[in-house]
Short mmCIF file of C-alpha atoms in Angstrom, two decimals:
data_model
loop_
_atom_site.label_atom_id
_atom_site.label_comp_id
_atom_site.label_asym_id
_atom_site.label_seq_id
_atom_site.Cartn_x
_atom_site.Cartn_y
_atom_site.Cartn_z
CA MET A 1 15.40 -22.67 81.25
CA ALA A 2 18.83 -21.44 82.31
CA GLU A 3 20.11 -21.36 78.76
CA GLN A 4 17.63 -18.71 77.86
CA GLY A 5 18.38 -16.73 81.06
CA LEU A 6 14.70 -16.79 82.36
CA LEU A 7 14.25 -17.66 85.93
CA GLU A 8 11.12 -18.62 87.98
CA GLU A 9 11.11 -15.15 89.59
CA ASP A 10 11.18 -13.56 86.08
CA CYS A 11 8.15 -15.71 85.06
CA LYS A 12 6.39 -14.49 88.09
CA GLN A 13 7.00 -10.85 87.03
CA VAL A 14 5.62 -11.68 83.53
CA LEU A 15 2.55 -13.12 85.06
CA LYS A 16 2.07 -10.15 87.55
CA LYS A 17 1.92 -7.81 84.57
CA PHE A 18 -0.13 -10.01 82.41
CA LEU A 19 -2.73 -10.64 85.28
CA ASN A 20 -2.39 -7.16 86.70
CA SER A 21 -2.29 -9.01 90.02
CA ASP A 22 0.14 -10.70 92.40
CA ASN A 23 -2.43 -13.03 93.76
CA PHE A 24 -1.59 -16.10 91.70
CA GLU A 25 0.47 -19.37 91.85
CA LEU A 26 3.01 -20.23 89.30
CA SER A 27 2.67 -23.96 88.43
CA SER A 28 5.00 -24.43 85.52
CA PHE A 29 7.13 -22.67 82.87
CA LYS A 30 9.04 -23.97 79.95
CA ILE A 31 10.57 -22.78 76.67
CA VAL A 32 9.28 -24.04 73.27
CA ASN A 33 11.81 -23.69 70.59
CA PHE A 34 10.09 -22.49 67.31
CA ARG A 35 13.12 -20.71 65.97
CA ASN A 36 13.20 -20.52 62.21
CA PRO A 37 16.84 -19.72 61.11
CA LEU A 38 15.54 -18.16 57.83
CA GLN A 39 13.43 -15.40 59.45
CA GLY A 40 15.99 -12.97 60.67
CA LEU A 41 19.44 -12.05 61.71
CA ILE A 42 19.34 -10.12 64.97
CA GLY A 43 18.39 -12.84 67.56
CA GLU A 44 16.70 -16.01 68.57
CA HIS A 45 12.93 -16.44 69.02
CA PHE A 46 11.15 -18.68 71.51
CA THR A 47 7.74 -19.30 73.03
CA LEU A 48 7.64 -19.07 76.84
CA ARG A 49 4.62 -21.27 78.12
CA ILE A 50 3.53 -20.50 81.70
CA GLY A 51 1.02 -22.53 83.74
CA TYR A 52 -0.64 -20.84 86.64
CA VAL A 53 -3.47 -20.75 89.12
CA PHE A 54 -5.52 -17.58 89.37
CA LYS A 55 -8.83 -17.11 91.19
CA ASP A 56 -8.91 -20.88 91.86
CA GLU A 57 -8.69 -21.64 88.20
CA ASN A 58 -5.93 -23.26 86.16
CA GLY A 59 -4.68 -21.24 83.23
CA SER A 60 -1.82 -21.42 80.61
CA GLN A 61 -0.44 -18.55 78.57
CA ASP A 62 2.14 -18.23 75.85
CA PHE A 63 4.57 -15.32 75.58
CA PHE A 64 6.96 -14.39 72.66
CA VAL A 65 10.66 -14.28 73.74
CA LYS A 66 13.55 -12.67 72.06
CA THR A 67 17.26 -13.37 73.00
CA LEU A 68 20.59 -12.72 71.59
CA SER A 69 21.77 -14.58 68.62
CA THR A 70 23.97 -17.59 69.20
CA ASN A 71 26.34 -16.32 66.58
CA PRO A 72 29.02 -14.25 68.49
CA PHE A 73 29.38 -11.65 65.55
CA MET A 74 25.63 -10.99 65.45
CA SER A 75 25.44 -10.95 69.18
CA LYS A 76 28.30 -8.35 69.40
CA PHE A 77 26.69 -6.26 66.56
CA SER A 78 23.31 -6.24 68.32
CA LYS A 79 24.92 -5.01 71.47
CA ILE A 80 26.79 -2.25 69.64
CA ILE A 81 23.64 -0.86 67.93
CA GLN A 82 21.64 -1.33 71.35
CA VAL A 83 18.68 -3.33 69.78
CA TYR A 84 17.53 -4.84 73.07
CA GLU A 85 18.07 -1.51 74.93
CA LYS A 86 15.97 0.32 72.41
CA GLU A 87 13.25 -2.15 72.41
CA ALA A 88 13.10 -2.35 76.37
CA PHE A 89 13.17 1.58 76.37
CA TYR A 90 10.35 1.79 73.89
CA PHE A 91 7.99 -0.54 75.70
CA GLY A 92 8.72 1.49 78.83
CA LEU A 93 7.55 4.60 76.85
CA LEU A 94 4.37 2.68 75.83
CA ASP A 95 3.52 2.36 79.55
CA GLN A 96 3.99 6.14 79.83
CA PHE A 97 1.83 6.72 76.80
CA LYS A 98 -0.97 4.55 78.25
CA ARG A 99 -0.82 6.57 81.40
CA HIS A 100 -1.47 9.61 79.30
CA GLN A 101 -4.36 7.76 77.66
CA ILE A 102 -2.58 7.60 74.31
CA ASP A 103 -3.75 4.85 71.95
CA ILE A 104 -1.05 2.15 71.90
CA SER A 105 -3.16 -0.44 70.29
CA PHE A 106 -0.68 -0.69 67.29
CA ALA A 107 1.82 -2.62 69.44
CA PRO A 108 1.77 -5.91 71.40
CA ARG A 109 1.94 -5.68 75.22
CA GLY A 110 5.51 -5.82 76.71
CA PHE A 111 5.67 -7.95 79.93
CA PHE A 112 9.40 -8.35 80.97
CA PHE A 113 12.72 -6.97 80.01
CA LYS A 114 16.17 -7.69 81.35
CA PRO A 115 19.58 -7.45 79.50
CA TYR A 116 19.28 -9.07 76.10
CA ILE A 117 15.94 -10.87 76.97
CA THR A 118 12.48 -9.48 75.83
CA VAL A 119 9.20 -11.01 76.77
CA ILE A 120 6.15 -9.66 74.99
CA GLU A 121 2.59 -10.57 74.05
CA ASP A 122 2.19 -13.66 71.72
CA LEU A 123 -0.29 -12.47 69.02
CA SER A 124 -0.01 -15.67 66.86
CA SER A 125 -3.49 -16.98 67.79
CA GLU A 126 -5.32 -13.95 66.35
CA PHE A 127 -2.72 -12.23 64.08
CA LYS A 128 -0.85 -13.73 61.19
CA GLY A 129 2.19 -12.61 59.11
CA THR A 130 2.55 -12.61 55.40
CA PRO A 131 5.03 -14.78 53.42
CA LYS A 132 8.59 -13.46 53.90
CA ARG A 133 9.20 -12.57 50.28
CA GLU A 134 5.73 -11.42 49.17
CA LEU A 135 5.12 -7.67 48.84
CA PHE A 136 1.98 -6.06 50.27
CA ASP A 137 -1.20 -5.65 48.27
CA LEU A 138 -3.46 -2.63 48.64
CA ASP A 139 -5.43 -4.02 51.61
CA HIS A 140 -2.33 -4.91 53.57
CA CYS A 141 -0.81 -1.45 52.82
CA LEU A 142 -3.99 0.35 54.21
CA THR A 143 -4.13 -1.47 57.51
CA SER A 144 -0.39 -1.35 57.95
CA LEU A 145 -0.38 2.44 57.35
CA GLU A 146 -3.13 2.78 59.84
CA ALA A 147 -0.96 1.15 62.53
CA LEU A 148 2.01 3.22 61.44
CA ALA A 149 -0.11 6.46 61.82
CA LYS A 150 -1.07 5.43 65.42
CA PHE A 151 2.60 4.59 66.11
CA HIS A 152 3.87 8.02 64.94
CA ALA A 153 1.02 9.85 66.55
CA SER A 154 1.66 8.35 69.99
CA SER A 155 5.10 10.07 70.48
CA ILE A 156 3.88 13.42 69.03
CA ILE A 157 0.89 13.32 71.53
CA TYR A 158 3.13 12.52 74.30
CA GLU A 159 5.26 15.50 73.53
CA ARG A 160 2.21 17.64 73.56
CA CYS A 161 1.23 16.26 76.99
CA LYS A 162 4.57 16.76 78.38
CA SER A 163 4.77 20.32 76.90
CA LYS A 164 1.60 21.20 78.65
CA GLU A 165 2.70 19.68 81.90
CA LEU A 166 6.01 21.56 81.87
CA SER A 167 4.62 24.71 80.44
CA LYS A 168 7.45 24.78 77.76
CA LYS A 169 8.21 23.00 74.50
CA TYR A 170 9.15 19.38 75.14
CA CYS A 171 11.01 17.06 72.64
CA ILE A 172 11.39 13.48 73.62
CA ILE A 173 14.88 13.24 72.13
CA ASP A 174 16.25 15.93 74.52
CA ASP A 175 15.78 13.23 77.35
CA TYR A 176 16.74 10.20 75.45
CA LYS A 177 19.19 11.28 72.76
CA GLU A 178 21.43 8.22 72.97
CA LEU A 179 18.57 5.64 72.51
CA LEU A 180 16.86 7.70 69.78
CA GLU A 181 19.82 8.19 67.53
CA ASP A 182 20.39 6.01 64.47
CA LYS A 183 23.17 3.66 65.51
CA LEU A 184 23.69 2.32 62.02
CA GLU A 185 24.28 5.68 60.36
CA HIS A 186 25.78 7.80 63.24
CA ASN A 187 27.69 5.26 65.33
CA ASP A 188 31.40 5.64 65.64
CA ASN A 189 32.01 1.94 66.31
CA PRO A 190 34.03 0.36 63.60
CA LEU A 191 31.72 -2.71 63.43
CA ALA A 192 28.60 -0.59 62.75
CA SER A 193 30.54 1.34 60.04
CA LYS A 194 31.72 -1.97 58.49
CA TRP A 195 28.17 -3.21 58.34
CA LEU A 196 26.99 0.03 56.50
CA GLN A 197 30.04 -0.09 54.26
CA ALA A 198 29.43 -3.70 53.22
CA SER A 199 25.92 -2.88 52.47
CA ILE A 200 26.89 -0.01 50.14
CA GLU A 201 29.57 -2.07 48.41
CA GLY A 202 26.90 -4.75 47.85
CA LEU A 203 24.78 -2.12 46.18
CA LEU A 204 27.63 -1.01 44.04
CA GLN A 205 28.24 -4.62 42.88
CA LEU A 206 24.56 -4.93 41.92
CA ILE A 207 24.83 -1.83 39.68
CA ASP A 208 27.59 -3.47 37.64
CA LEU A 209 25.20 -6.38 36.85
CA ILE A 210 22.57 -4.11 35.26
CA ARG A 211 22.97 -3.19 31.64
CA GLU A 212 24.38 0.43 31.23
CA ASN A 213 21.73 1.71 28.73
CA HIS A 214 21.98 5.49 28.67
CA VAL A 215 23.84 5.81 31.88
CA SER A 216 27.28 4.35 32.49
CA HIS A 217 28.02 2.31 35.74
CA ASP A 218 30.72 4.84 36.71
CA ALA A 219 28.25 7.70 36.37
CA PHE A 220 25.54 5.88 38.28
CA LYS A 221 27.85 5.15 41.09
CA GLU A 222 29.19 8.69 41.09
CA LYS A 223 25.74 10.02 41.36
CA LEU A 224 24.80 7.79 44.08
CA GLY A 225 27.87 8.87 46.07
CA GLU A 226 26.83 12.49 45.70
CA ILE A 227 23.33 11.73 46.96
CA GLN A 228 24.70 9.90 50.09
CA GLU A 229 26.82 12.83 51.02
CA LEU A 230 23.73 15.26 50.73
CA GLY A 231 21.77 13.33 53.43
CA ASN A 232 18.00 13.49 53.91
CA PRO A 233 15.86 16.58 53.24
CA GLN A 234 13.96 18.39 56.03
CA GLY A 235 10.61 16.93 56.80
CA LEU A 236 7.44 18.56 58.19
CA ILE A 237 6.42 16.29 61.15
CA SER A 238 8.85 14.87 63.70
CA GLY A 239 8.51 11.99 66.16
CA ILE A 240 9.79 8.59 66.97
CA LEU A 241 10.44 6.44 63.84
CA HIS A 242 10.37 2.66 63.42
CA SER A 243 12.96 2.60 60.61
CA ASP A 244 12.59 -1.22 59.90
CA LEU A 245 9.23 -1.40 58.18
CA TRP A 246 9.45 -4.48 56.06
CA THR A 247 6.56 -6.98 55.75
CA SER A 248 7.63 -9.38 58.50
CA ASN A 249 7.37 -6.63 61.08
CA PHE A 250 3.74 -6.44 60.60
CA LEU A 251 1.06 -8.91 61.84
CA HIS A 252 -2.49 -8.86 60.47
CA ARG A 253 -5.94 -9.91 61.82
CA TYR A 254 -8.16 -11.24 59.08
CA LYS A 255 -11.96 -11.38 58.44
CA ASN A 256 -13.21 -13.09 55.40
CA GLY A 257 -9.73 -13.42 53.97
CA LYS A 258 -8.94 -9.62 54.14
CA PRO A 259 -6.75 -7.89 56.69
CA VAL A 260 -8.87 -5.68 59.03
CA GLU A 261 -6.21 -4.63 61.62
CA SER A 262 -2.40 -4.63 61.67
CA LYS A 263 0.13 -4.67 64.53
CA LEU A 264 3.61 -3.35 64.31
CA LEU A 265 6.53 -5.31 65.66
CA ASP A 266 10.20 -5.01 66.49
CA PHE A 267 11.18 -1.62 67.86
CA GLN A 268 14.86 -2.50 67.89
CA THR A 269 16.02 0.19 65.56
CA ILE A 270 13.85 3.14 66.57
CA LYS A 271 15.11 6.68 66.21
CA TYR A 272 13.88 10.17 66.13
CA GLY A 273 13.20 11.97 62.85
CA PHE A 274 10.67 13.00 60.38
CA VAL A 275 7.69 10.65 59.84
CA GLU A 276 8.03 11.09 56.01
CA GLN A 277 11.11 9.06 56.13
CA ASP A 278 9.21 5.96 57.57
CA ILE A 279 6.47 6.50 55.01
CA ALA A 280 8.97 6.55 52.09
CA GLU A 281 10.79 3.50 53.36
CA PHE A 282 7.53 1.70 53.98
CA LEU A 283 6.27 2.23 50.38
CA MET A 284 9.75 1.47 48.76
CA THR A 285 10.37 -1.65 50.85
CA ASN A 286 7.09 -3.31 50.62
CA THR A 287 5.54 -2.48 47.18
CA CYS A 288 6.67 -2.74 43.55
CA ARG A 289 7.20 0.08 41.20
CA THR A 290 4.05 -0.41 39.20
CA PHE A 291 1.89 -0.65 42.30
CA ARG A 292 3.39 2.60 43.63
CA SER A 293 2.75 4.41 40.43
CA GLN A 294 -1.00 3.63 40.81
CA ASN A 295 -1.46 3.90 44.64
CA SER A 296 1.21 5.92 46.32
CA LYS A 297 -0.84 9.13 46.56
CA LEU A 298 -3.87 7.15 47.81
CA LEU A 299 -1.77 5.41 50.47
CA ILE A 300 0.03 8.48 51.68
CA GLU A 301 -3.42 10.28 51.92
CA HIS A 302 -4.89 7.35 53.80
CA TYR A 303 -1.90 7.49 56.28
CA TYR A 304 -2.22 11.20 56.73
CA LYS A 305 -5.98 11.03 57.27
CA ASN A 306 -5.45 8.62 60.04
CA LEU A 307 -2.55 10.65 61.62
CA GLN A 308 -4.91 13.66 61.42
CA GLN A 309 -7.68 11.75 63.18
CA CYS A 310 -5.15 10.96 65.94
CA LEU A 311 -3.63 14.45 66.29
CA GLY A 312 -6.37 16.80 65.18
CA LEU A 313 -5.96 19.25 62.33
CA LYS A 314 -4.47 22.10 64.39
CA GLY A 315 -0.95 23.04 63.48
CA LEU A 316 -0.54 20.16 60.99
CA PRO A 317 0.65 20.92 57.29
CA SER A 318 -1.81 20.56 54.48
CA THR A 319 -2.22 17.28 52.77
CA GLU A 320 -0.61 18.72 49.63
CA ASP A 321 2.43 19.90 51.56
CA PHE A 322 2.71 16.53 53.22
CA LEU A 323 2.42 14.80 50.00
CA GLN A 324 5.29 16.74 48.59
CA SER A 325 7.39 16.27 51.72
CA CYS A 326 6.98 12.51 51.37
CA ASP A 327 8.05 12.71 47.77
CA ASN A 328 11.31 14.45 48.80
CA TYR A 329 12.09 11.35 50.93
CA MET A 330 11.48 8.69 48.15
CA LEU A 331 15.06 8.65 46.93
CA ALA A 332 16.47 8.10 50.48
CA GLY A 333 13.66 5.52 50.94
CA LYS A 334 14.59 3.67 47.72
CA ILE A 335 18.21 3.32 48.86
CA ARG A 336 17.27 1.99 52.23
CA ALA A 337 14.83 -0.40 50.56
CA ILE A 338 17.51 -1.86 48.39
CA LEU A 339 19.77 -2.41 51.37
CA ASP A 340 16.94 -4.11 53.13
CA HIS A 341 16.10 -6.34 50.12
CA THR A 342 19.73 -7.55 49.85
CA PHE A 343 18.98 -9.27 53.24
CA THR A 344 15.37 -10.10 53.18
CA PHE A 345 15.07 -11.39 49.59
CA VAL A 346 18.26 -13.39 49.67
CA ALA A 347 17.85 -16.97 48.55
CA ASP A 348 17.25 -19.45 51.42
CA GLU A 349 20.01 -21.78 50.20
CA ILE A 350 22.43 -18.84 50.24
CA TYR A 351 21.33 -17.86 53.65
CA VAL A 352 21.67 -21.46 55.02
CA ASP A 353 25.24 -21.49 53.56
CA VAL A 354 26.40 -18.33 55.33
CA LEU A 355 25.08 -19.58 58.68
CA LYS A 356 27.16 -22.74 58.42
CA SER A 357 30.07 -21.20 60.31
CA GLU A 358 30.96 -18.14 62.34
CA GLU A 359 33.52 -17.05 59.81
CA SER A 360 31.17 -17.19 56.83
CA PHE A 361 28.46 -15.37 58.69
CA ARG A 362 30.94 -12.64 59.75
CA LYS A 363 31.92 -12.28 56.16
CA PHE A 364 28.38 -12.03 55.00
CA LEU A 365 27.63 -9.22 57.50
CA PHE A 366 30.82 -7.24 57.33
CA ASP A 367 33.26 -8.07 54.68
CA GLU A 368 31.94 -9.98 51.53
CA ARG A 369 28.27 -9.28 51.36
CA GLY A 370 28.56 -8.62 47.62
CA LYS A 371 29.74 -12.11 46.94
CA TRP A 372 26.59 -13.59 48.28
CA ILE A 373 24.31 -10.98 46.73
CA ILE A 374 25.77 -11.68 43.30
CA GLU A 375 25.34 -15.42 43.91
CA SER A 376 21.72 -14.94 45.00
CA TYR A 377 21.09 -12.71 42.02
CA ASN A 378 22.44 -15.32 39.59
CA LYS A 379 20.67 -18.32 41.08
CA ASN A 380 17.28 -17.05 42.52
CA GLU A 381 14.70 -15.67 40.14
CA LYS A 382 12.66 -13.80 42.89
CA PHE A 383 15.79 -12.12 44.32
CA LYS A 384 16.90 -11.19 40.80
CA ASN A 385 13.64 -9.64 39.76
CA MET A 386 13.28 -7.54 42.94
CA LEU A 387 16.92 -6.31 42.94
CA TYR A 388 16.85 -5.67 39.14
CA GLU A 389 13.74 -3.47 39.47
CA ASP A 390 15.25 -1.74 42.49
CA VAL A 391 18.51 -0.77 40.74
CA LEU A 392 16.61 0.33 37.60
CA GLU A 393 14.29 2.53 39.56
CA LEU A 394 17.11 4.02 41.60
CA ARG A 395 18.96 4.84 38.39
CA ASP A 396 15.91 6.49 37.05
CA MET A 397 15.36 8.54 40.21
CA LEU A 398 18.89 9.63 40.25
CA PHE A 399 18.96 10.84 36.64
CA SER A 400 15.41 12.07 36.18
#
């Protein structure tokens, strides 16, 4: 247990919160390693299995554990962008939300946090994920957007409650500015800047692989640079954003083969901003172009209807204004989606290769991302199809 940094006293704290009582006996605890090296970059995942006696009955409970990556470069990067601090902070906020009777059913329960260790509810017995490189269908989009609406509503309602308590306008970022800023886009640390620059350079190399057609590569890249300098538009509704809404950060409960409820995971890159940004990134990251042409309006309206149910209609923009505001964010959402896809859709054999050494992993993250993106594009059909469509759609959006 020492290698994961969890002690007997820590496990007692987990049980105390899980059972809502300190009248129990801890009988055993152990780590079960279920780590899948192809499922993510930020850290290591484990199961914590605790045996206990409560009210004269024996019990056993599994919990989900996250720890720092064993790769020193990823570990350093995680610390710089404060992923563990952000998640611990957010689960603490959820406790405050709950005390204000705000619906937090969109998230798992959080049980224990200490530096670079997170212990939360294990949902795997009831909720399941979708395959890593499969985009969402309509049903998965609908339930996921319902969870996202609850997530957004929770911080907005909390601000309303605090404003009423304080008899003045309250904004949560005023108290927690450091933890709610975008560490990847607004961090002065050279390592974070190198990660973002490597991502952009990988995108530029992808552009060179696509036939020029009516737009030259140079014009394409010049136009992209102009858009990056302009930044995001102003939105209509602000709150805490998730900002990492790819398919693997949702789990789903099924009935008769269809998702009926979704849970939102991984609050390690939260930030404060306009909710339309999350909506645009969700749609661009998790659905294909043809699907969006047929369903985007329906999905945004479904999200907004659920948000309105959580918040009430008073003071909210009209549905038409909200649809337009979301549309204004689609270009920024497309760029973020492409950067996400260069990670999440990369071929498994390429990913295994870059994990072979600390040096190759460092180059993949910060120096030579384009090299592996091009290799994956040339070798893996699913990666090629996704990124080819991404780049063509981005080109069309920039020059429409």
